Amino acid sequence: MQVMLLLKKISGIAILAMGIGTMPVLANELSPVASNQTQAMPARLHANPSIIKINVTQQSYNARMPWKKLPPVSSSGVGVVLDNKKVLVTASLVQDARYIEFEKPNNGARVAAKVMMVDFEANLALLQPSSSHASFMDDLVPLQLTPTIQEGDGLEVWQLGRTGELLVSPMVVNKVVVGRYLLPSSGFLTLEANGILRAEVTSVTLPFVKNGQLAGLLLRYDTRNQSATLIPSVVIAHFLRDAADGVYAGFPSVGLLVHPTLDPQFRDYLGLKHSQGGVYVGSVMRGTSGDSLGIVAGDTLLSINGRAVDRRGEVKDPLYGTIHYSHLLRGEAFVGETVRVEVLRNGHVVSLAGPLVRKDWGAHIVPMISFDAGPNYIIHGGLVFQELTYSYLQSFGDDWSATAPPRLVQIATDPSDLERQGIGRIVLLAGVLPVRGTQGYEDLAALRVTAVNGMPINNLFDLQTALQKASNRLHKIEFDDAPKVIYLDENQAQIDNKVLLEGDYRIGQLSRLH
Amino acid sequence: MSISNKQVEWVCRLQSGKPLDAYRWLVGRLWLLSLCFLGLLCFTGVNTQAQTIQRSKPMYPTAWEGIVRIEASALIPDYTTPWSSGRPSAGSGTGWLVGKNRFITNAHVVAHATRLLIRLPSDPRPYEARVVHVAHDSDLALIEALNPKPFENLTPLQLSGIPMLNTEVVAVGYPIGGERMSVTRGVVSRIDFRAYAHTGVDAHLTVQIDAAINPGNSGGPVLQGGKVIGVAFQGINGAAAQNVAYMIPVPVIQRFLKDVSDGQYDHYMDLGITHFPIENPAQRLALGLANDGRGVLVTRVHSAGSAAGRMQVGDVILSIDGVPVFSNGLIDMEGQLVDLNEVVERKFLGDTVVLGLLRQGKKMRVNIPLKRFLPMIALGNQYEKRPRYIVFAGLVFQPLSRDLITAYAIKDSLVNYLFKEYLDLELYEKHPEIVVVTSILSDQANSYLAAYRNAVVEEINGVKIHRLSDVPAALDKVAGNRDFIEIKLKGVSRMVVLNRQLALQSTPSILAKYGIHHAQYLGD
């Protein structure tokens, strides 16, 4: 149940596009203000050598018709030039990008660019010009990261106008809090800043600056409350430090589902003393840092590296006041670092220590999101098989937890039973294309495939193998629910495959497996 | 056709039938003809001494004198305050004389009624009435006047049969738009097996007509040649379709009358299976079927259904009571192609149906004594039942039902999953009732528990909860830590705990504070 809330909306791009796109002010009404501002700050006009316009054309896949790509969409952002002439942007800007280019604000010169490093969890990416254009960066000056940010700090957001002029708006940091980024898996530190973003130049990545140093990148903007959520410099610094050696380890996974211990009745029940804080650990996800530290469900987490965790799960922080404990295991710490924690277990305080580890978001039974790669699928004789992923569930709409097939939602919400059974992935008969061989099956959709030709199916590779084993030219496909079993004629399937490849459907390829 | 348009049919299955594509779509758009027609009713007393009122010849056939207006005052249970008496409401429908002081109307006209009045077309006086039999599953009711005298000289309407397509029909009733009798005219458009919106889970034979039928027509007769061919009962919202109205045809009315002739209504019977068409050549080959357009595949045999233990998943149904079953699930009955369930529809409790099956290549016959399919009925809207509940330490426990989900507008995915899969995963075997903490009446005893609203109760003090009536004893039980009551909620990774003493102390004051006279109602 707790996971569900986090999963409501994942695509950072959609959020950003919505936030900025629905601003109630028309661009024309704003232009006099814009010219006033630029007059007031002539020194900055055409004169910032540390930012660059990034133009991106993105094209993602249709989650329900995985052989199809969606129409291409173009957007732009403002990248920040860092040391070694790398350009920092959010990962959502370059997700599923088909073409990226840099554009100089002062003269409009453009060159093709490419992604060097990307982390979709931290929603950060480093770009550089395609090899032949290295000199393009020569007149750009790196921006440094600000070492500290606090509530109350004044920031500037840098936007680029239509003719490349710099538009500067003030912002004030009003909150430092752990929040959601692009993926539902776990939280990162975010900054919330209040102020007005200029609507006439919409971009998905914008730099926020404190005293001439980079304080953060825009994650999303809420037009109604005029509140911007930022990826703070501390997370950016972590990303850069990790990426510096070329071997990117990523952020550790926490993997703990915890409950506050504010309720005095619950505290008495757990045997917590008045002086103790602590959060109750409801479950520990396999293969995460919580697991490697030896924390088990039923423990109460009391401290991390000697810093006490309070009843809400906050720890005291010299800079931010209080901050969610997960920041100590994720935003601040690196994979491989040893961490000491204290837990209350069966009434006794137990010390645990272990290394922080990362669990790839692809390693789950229901993988989070497949970035930059189309969904895996196999089409055979008109039957469309896919693996259950969050992208697939999200294709049922923003309220997919109510609109997607309840059994699939249930698997995504609580996969622990299947995990215990050693199931790798859930393979679905996602849909049926109407060809001669699928006569009578047209209405079948979203059924979990359990076996094909007698072989159990735990991923699409199993299915690929099993489809070679038709008996008497008939495939037997079994499901966990009605109609339980269907048959497919292999000879007809071969003919239908040809029709699907070359006929009206032009599906291009019968499978994608990676 | 694109995959993205496909919908999975998980919401509702027709009783023992194959899932119908349009079912969910349809139920959402069907409306019952009387429910929207609410008005304030005035009434001063009952005439015990009926006297003939002298009037000139009316403007309608004499036989129509038995077509009456029925006014109902009702208390609709409010599941969000299950301890309260419910919401007062008033509505009206139509009824017609079928026998001596016996009027047929729709079940939804008289549902939850606290008082019923009959008004004749030519008599200004209201006559108090009561329900004799009600069949919510087929949306029919039989009512009688407390005083039979005023109706003694009226001639009952006669029943006809199933009309031909494209023949003219007349609907008579008291719909919205005025006070007097209204007549509309149309033709028979279609005869089909369709959802009945009143319970939300039933489907029976239905006749579609294009006569204008509106709220208030409910229960009224549809006539052809002066005889009744159906009871007007539901329509489709104008935004989705035009001139689509439905009536309950004569076989369903006759079945109801025959069922209650022994003084009690025994409801519809059900095989408790689902089936799948066998149109695919490869599937026919694998199952050993010739290309003769016969046979449907059995895909579920519900353990609580009539067919449990007698049929198996994978059986092919070739015939029912000797009538061939076509590969699309239809049979030829009296010249009409109808759903194979129609055979079961016309049977009664204890009757037997004979199915011709192909099981693993072998032909066989099985006799199936018929009974009701209770878990499916439990999923439908409930009538004339007080909502059951338990309030303890401000936590309100209620059994999951369609009414409950509607009343609280529950969107929780676990609750919806359990409700929707109740039949197909046979959850009823272990959990005849799914108990939900529907609300938390704020008090210091439960101040931190608001987040657990709409959670499903799995265990209390180590006792598994299979039905609401398990809850009181489980709360009393002392297990583990005697100072605490432990409530294990499904899908919640911590125990919800109540200080036992505080919970017991707080309950009376919470009841008083929130105006609850009884801490629980567990049924009669």
Tab-separated table of N, CA and C in Angstrom, chain A residues 46-137:
chain	number	residue	atom	x	y	z
A	46	HIS	N	23.634	38.041	-23.018
A	46	HIS	CA	24.553	37.405	-23.960
A	46	HIS	C	25.915	37.128	-23.338
A	47	ALA	N	25.950	37.124	-22.031
A	47	ALA	CA	27.293	37.121	-21.457
A	47	ALA	C	27.541	35.994	-20.473
A	48	ASN	N	26.674	34.979	-20.456
A	48	ASN	CA	26.960	33.906	-19.521
A	48	ASN	C	27.630	32.749	-20.241
A	49	PRO	N	28.897	32.520	-19.988
A	49	PRO	CA	29.632	31.499	-20.744
A	49	PRO	C	29.507	30.098	-20.136
A	50	SER	N	28.641	29.938	-19.106
A	50	SER	CA	28.583	28.657	-18.412
A	50	SER	C	27.321	27.869	-18.701
A	51	ILE	N	26.422	28.437	-19.487
A	51	ILE	CA	25.230	27.668	-19.826
A	51	ILE	C	25.082	27.577	-21.335
A	52	ILE	N	24.343	26.566	-21.726
A	52	ILE	CA	24.218	26.267	-23.145
A	52	ILE	C	22.839	25.685	-23.370
A	53	LYS	N	22.268	26.014	-24.508
A	53	LYS	CA	20.933	25.484	-24.800
A	53	LYS	C	21.065	24.084	-25.373
A	54	ILE	N	20.211	23.177	-24.883
A	54	ILE	CA	20.244	21.789	-25.362
A	54	ILE	C	18.936	21.525	-26.091
A	55	ASN	N	19.009	21.170	-27.360
A	55	ASN	CA	17.814	20.792	-28.116
A	55	ASN	C	17.780	19.277	-28.257
A	56	VAL	N	16.661	18.688	-27.905
A	56	VAL	CA	16.562	17.229	-27.913
A	56	VAL	C	15.313	16.804	-28.662
A	57	THR	N	15.437	15.789	-29.483
A	57	THR	CA	14.259	15.155	-30.065
A	57	THR	C	14.162	13.760	-29.477
A	58	GLN	N	13.064	13.550	-28.769
A	58	GLN	CA	12.875	12.283	-28.069
A	58	GLN	C	11.811	11.476	-28.778
A	59	GLN	N	11.967	10.170	-28.702
A	59	GLN	CA	10.940	9.306	-29.263
A	59	GLN	C	10.911	8.035	-28.430
A	60	SER	N	9.806	7.805	-27.727
A	60	SER	CA	9.726	6.601	-26.909
A	60	SER	C	8.814	5.581	-27.588
A	61	TYR	N	8.723	4.436	-26.948
A	61	TYR	CA	7.984	3.332	-27.547
A	61	TYR	C	6.559	3.292	-27.021
A	62	ASN	N	5.705	2.695	-27.785
A	62	ASN	CA	4.337	2.451	-27.358
A	62	ASN	C	4.341	1.209	-26.477
A	63	ALA	N	4.004	1.386	-25.200
A	63	ALA	CA	4.124	0.280	-24.245
A	63	ALA	C	3.161	-0.858	-24.551
A	64	ARG	N	2.078	-0.570	-25.219
A	64	ARG	CA	1.095	-1.621	-25.497
A	64	ARG	C	1.259	-2.185	-26.900
A	65	MET	N	1.891	-1.446	-27.786
A	65	MET	CA	2.233	-1.973	-29.106
A	65	MET	C	3.735	-1.798	-29.251
A	66	PRO	N	4.491	-2.690	-28.619
A	66	PRO	CA	5.921	-2.442	-28.369
A	66	PRO	C	6.767	-2.347	-29.642
A	67	TRP	N	6.241	-2.802	-30.766
A	67	TRP	CA	7.018	-2.671	-31.999
A	67	TRP	C	6.914	-1.266	-32.574
A	68	LYS	N	6.029	-0.461	-32.012
A	68	LYS	CA	5.816	0.876	-32.565
A	68	LYS	C	6.481	1.939	-31.710
A	69	LYS	N	7.027	2.937	-32.379
A	69	LYS	CA	7.517	4.101	-31.658
A	69	LYS	C	6.447	5.178	-31.711
A	70	LEU	N	6.429	6.001	-30.670
A	70	LEU	CA	5.479	7.109	-30.633
A	70	LEU	C	5.992	8.238	-31.519
A	71	PRO	N	5.164	9.205	-31.847
A	71	PRO	CA	5.649	10.331	-32.652
A	71	PRO	C	6.791	11.048	-31.923
A	72	PRO	N	7.806	11.508	-32.673
A	72	PRO	CA	8.926	12.207	-32.031
A	72	PRO	C	8.467	13.540	-31.410
A	73	VAL	N	9.077	13.886	-30.294
A	73	VAL	CA	8.734	15.131	-29.600
A	73	VAL	C	10.031	15.907	-29.372
A	74	SER	N	10.001	17.191	-29.681
A	74	SER	CA	11.204	18.000	-29.464
A	74	SER	C	11.049	18.864	-28.228
A	75	SER	N	12.134	19.027	-27.495
A	75	SER	CA	12.089	19.907	-26.330
A	75	SER	C	13.478	20.489	-26.148
A	76	SER	N	13.575	21.421	-25.223
A	76	SER	CA	14.897	21.976	-24.988
A	76	SER	C	15.098	22.248	-23.522
A	77	GLY	N	16.343	22.347	-23.138
A	77	GLY	CA	16.688	22.621	-21.753
A	77	GLY	C	17.933	23.482	-21.710
A	78	VAL	N	18.289	23.860	-20.513
A	78	VAL	CA	19.509	24.653	-20.343
A	78	VAL	C	20.524	23.784	-19.618
A	79	GLY	N	21.620	23.482	-20.277
A	79	GLY	CA	22.657	22.658	-19.681
A	79	GLY	C	23.708	23.527	-19.007
A	80	VAL	N	24.371	22.928	-18.046
A	80	VAL	CA	25.404	23.668	-17.304
A	80	VAL	C	26.772	23.095	-17.665
A	81	VAL	N	27.699	23.972	-18.014
A	81	VAL	CA	29.039	23.531	-18.362
A	81	VAL	C	29.831	23.310	-17.076
A	82	LEU	N	30.381	22.117	-16.955
A	82	LEU	CA	31.169	21.780	-15.769
A	82	LEU	C	32.623	21.570	-16.161
A	83	ASP	N	33.439	21.212	-15.148
A	83	ASP	CA	34.854	20.950	-15.412
A	83	ASP	C	35.009	19.930	-16.535
A	84	ASN	N	36.107	20.006	-17.246
A	84	ASN	CA	36.398	19.119	-18.377
A	84	ASN	C	35.401	19.297	-19.517
A	85	LYS	N	34.686	20.459	-19.494
A	85	LYS	CA	33.756	20.816	-20.583
A	85	LYS	C	32.648	19.788	-20.797
A	86	LYS	N	32.255	19.144	-19.697
A	86	LYS	CA	31.084	18.285	-19.778
A	86	LYS	C	29.863	19.137	-19.471
A	87	VAL	N	28.725	18.709	-20.028
A	87	VAL	CA	27.498	19.487	-19.833
A	87	VAL	C	26.507	18.659	-19.035
A	88	LEU	N	26.020	19.254	-17.950
A	88	LEU	CA	25.110	18.556	-17.047
A	88	LEU	C	23.652	18.903	-17.384
A	89	VAL	N	22.839	17.868	-17.499
A	89	VAL	CA	21.383	18.066	-17.687
A	89	VAL	C	20.655	17.005	-16.851
A	90	THR	N	19.335	17.088	-16.809
A	90	THR	CA	18.583	16.014	-16.172
A	90	THR	C	18.481	14.848	-17.150
A	91	ALA	N	18.400	13.638	-16.589
A	91	ALA	CA	18.288	12.451	-17.434
A	91	ALA	C	16.987	12.467	-18.210
A	92	SER	N	15.936	13.057	-17.605
A	92	SER	CA	14.646	13.050	-18.303
A	92	SER	C	14.706	13.850	-19.601
A	93	LEU	N	15.624	14.820	-19.674
A	93	LEU	CA	15.755	15.598	-20.918
A	93	LEU	C	16.249	14.724	-22.073
A	94	VAL	N	17.094	13.758	-21.733
A	94	VAL	CA	17.707	12.975	-22.817
A	94	VAL	C	17.194	11.535	-22.866
A	95	GLN	N	16.176	11.235	-22.058
A	95	GLN	CA	15.585	9.910	-22.085
A	95	GLN	C	14.989	9.640	-23.469
A	96	ASP	N	15.294	8.479	-24.023
A	96	ASP	CA	14.802	8.084	-25.351
A	96	ASP	C	15.141	9.129	-26.432
A	97	ALA	N	16.262	9.827	-26.256
A	97	ALA	CA	16.631	10.860	-27.235
A	97	ALA	C	17.112	10.217	-28.529
A	98	ARG	N	16.652	10.736	-29.653
A	98	ARG	CA	17.120	10.260	-30.960
A	98	ARG	C	18.152	11.229	-31.528
A	99	TYR	N	18.053	12.479	-31.116
A	99	TYR	CA	19.025	13.462	-31.582
A	99	TYR	C	19.181	14.537	-30.501
A	100	ILE	N	20.446	14.848	-30.181
A	100	ILE	CA	20.727	15.884	-29.187
A	100	ILE	C	21.664	16.890	-29.830
A	101	GLU	N	21.406	18.172	-29.617
A	101	GLU	CA	22.384	19.145	-30.095
A	101	GLU	C	22.573	20.268	-29.074
A	102	PHE	N	23.777	20.834	-29.089
A	102	PHE	CA	24.099	22.006	-28.279
A	102	PHE	C	23.884	23.249	-29.133
A	103	GLU	N	23.385	24.300	-28.473
A	103	GLU	CA	23.224	25.565	-29.195
A	103	GLU	C	23.793	26.672	-28.324
A	104	LYS	N	24.680	27.467	-28.901
A	104	LYS	CA	25.270	28.569	-28.130
A	104	LYS	C	24.269	29.704	-28.044
A	105	PRO	N	23.992	30.182	-26.822
A	105	PRO	CA	22.997	31.249	-26.679
A	105	PRO	C	23.404	32.526	-27.409
A	106	ASN	N	24.684	32.849	-27.452
A	106	ASN	CA	25.074	34.151	-27.981
A	106	ASN	C	25.045	34.230	-29.503
A	107	ASN	N	25.382	33.123	-30.189
A	107	ASN	CA	25.393	33.227	-31.650
A	107	ASN	C	24.554	32.177	-32.365
A	108	GLY	N	23.900	31.304	-31.610
A	108	GLY	CA	23.023	30.319	-32.230
A	108	GLY	C	23.735	29.180	-32.915
A	109	ALA	N	25.063	29.080	-32.762
A	109	ALA	CA	25.803	27.984	-33.386
A	109	ALA	C	25.392	26.652	-32.767
A	110	ARG	N	25.264	25.618	-33.604
A	110	ARG	CA	24.800	24.333	-33.103
A	110	ARG	C	25.760	23.210	-33.483
A	111	VAL	N	25.893	22.235	-32.564
A	111	VAL	CA	26.611	21.003	-32.918
A	111	VAL	C	25.868	19.814	-32.319
A	112	ALA	N	26.055	18.652	-32.955
A	112	ALA	CA	25.444	17.423	-32.441
A	112	ALA	C	26.153	17.022	-31.151
A	113	ALA	N	25.407	16.408	-30.245
A	113	ALA	CA	25.983	16.012	-28.959
A	113	ALA	C	25.546	14.606	-28.615
A	114	LYS	N	26.226	14.039	-27.591
A	114	LYS	CA	25.890	12.669	-27.188
A	114	LYS	C	25.951	12.546	-25.669
A	115	VAL	N	25.322	11.468	-25.167
A	115	VAL	CA	25.287	11.218	-23.729
A	115	VAL	C	26.537	10.447	-23.339
A	116	MET	N	27.252	10.951	-22.325
A	116	MET	CA	28.426	10.228	-21.819
A	116	MET	C	28.065	9.331	-20.650
A	117	MET	N	27.210	9.840	-19.786
A	117	MET	CA	26.880	9.118	-18.563
A	117	MET	C	25.468	9.513	-18.180
A	118	VAL	N	24.690	8.530	-17.796
A	118	VAL	CA	23.326	8.854	-17.401
A	118	VAL	C	22.923	7.977	-16.217
A	119	ASP	N	22.206	8.581	-15.273
A	119	ASP	CA	21.664	7.842	-14.144
A	119	ASP	C	20.190	8.233	-14.015
A	120	PHE	N	19.321	7.299	-14.397
A	120	PHE	CA	17.896	7.640	-14.390
A	120	PHE	C	17.325	7.707	-12.983
A	121	GLU	N	17.986	7.008	-12.046
A	121	GLU	CA	17.515	7.097	-10.661
A	121	GLU	C	17.745	8.501	-10.114
A	122	ALA	N	18.967	9.005	-10.296
A	122	ALA	CA	19.294	10.344	-9.814
A	122	ALA	C	18.829	11.415	-10.794
A	123	ASN	N	18.342	10.968	-11.956
A	123	ASN	CA	17.839	11.874	-12.985
A	123	ASN	C	18.892	12.888	-13.428
A	124	LEU	N	20.116	12.401	-13.663
A	124	LEU	CA	21.209	13.278	-14.094
A	124	LEU	C	21.922	12.647	-15.282
A	125	ALA	N	22.429	13.506	-16.160
A	125	ALA	CA	23.183	13.008	-17.310
A	125	ALA	C	24.290	13.990	-17.653
A	126	LEU	N	25.391	13.452	-18.172
A	126	LEU	CA	26.485	14.286	-18.674
A	126	LEU	C	26.548	14.141	-20.190
A	127	LEU	N	26.665	15.286	-20.862
A	127	LEU	CA	26.707	15.283	-22.323
A	127	LEU	C	28.029	15.883	-22.790
A	128	GLN	N	28.371	15.585	-24.032
A	128	GLN	CA	29.502	16.260	-24.655
A	128	GLN	C	29.255	16.304	-26.158
A	129	PRO	N	29.949	17.191	-26.868
A	129	PRO	CA	29.728	17.257	-28.314
A	129	PRO	C	30.180	15.959	-28.966
A	130	SER	N	29.571	15.609	-30.079
A	130	SER	CA	30.057	14.460	-30.839
A	130	SER	C	31.509	14.736	-31.211
A	131	SER	N	32.281	13.675	-31.343
A	131	SER	CA	33.742	13.748	-31.362
A	131	SER	C	34.336	14.881	-32.209
A	132	SER	N	33.804	15.142	-33.388
A	132	SER	CA	34.477	16.072	-34.298
A	132	SER	C	34.300	17.540	-33.915
A	133	HIS	N	33.500	17.797	-32.861
A	133	HIS	CA	33.203	19.190	-32.565
A	133	HIS	C	33.776	19.655	-31.232
A	134	ALA	N	34.861	19.037	-30.780
A	134	ALA	CA	35.393	19.342	-29.449
A	134	ALA	C	35.672	20.836	-29.270
A	135	SER	N	36.101	21.521	-30.327
A	135	SER	CA	36.477	22.930	-30.196
A	135	SER	C	35.283	23.834	-29.917
A	136	PHE	N	34.082	23.318	-30.130
A	136	PHE	CA	32.865	24.077	-29.882
A	136	PHE	C	32.820	24.576	-28.440
A	137	MET	N	33.462	23.811	-27.549
A	137	MET	CA	33.371	24.119	-26.121
A	137	MET	C	34.431	25.128	-25.668
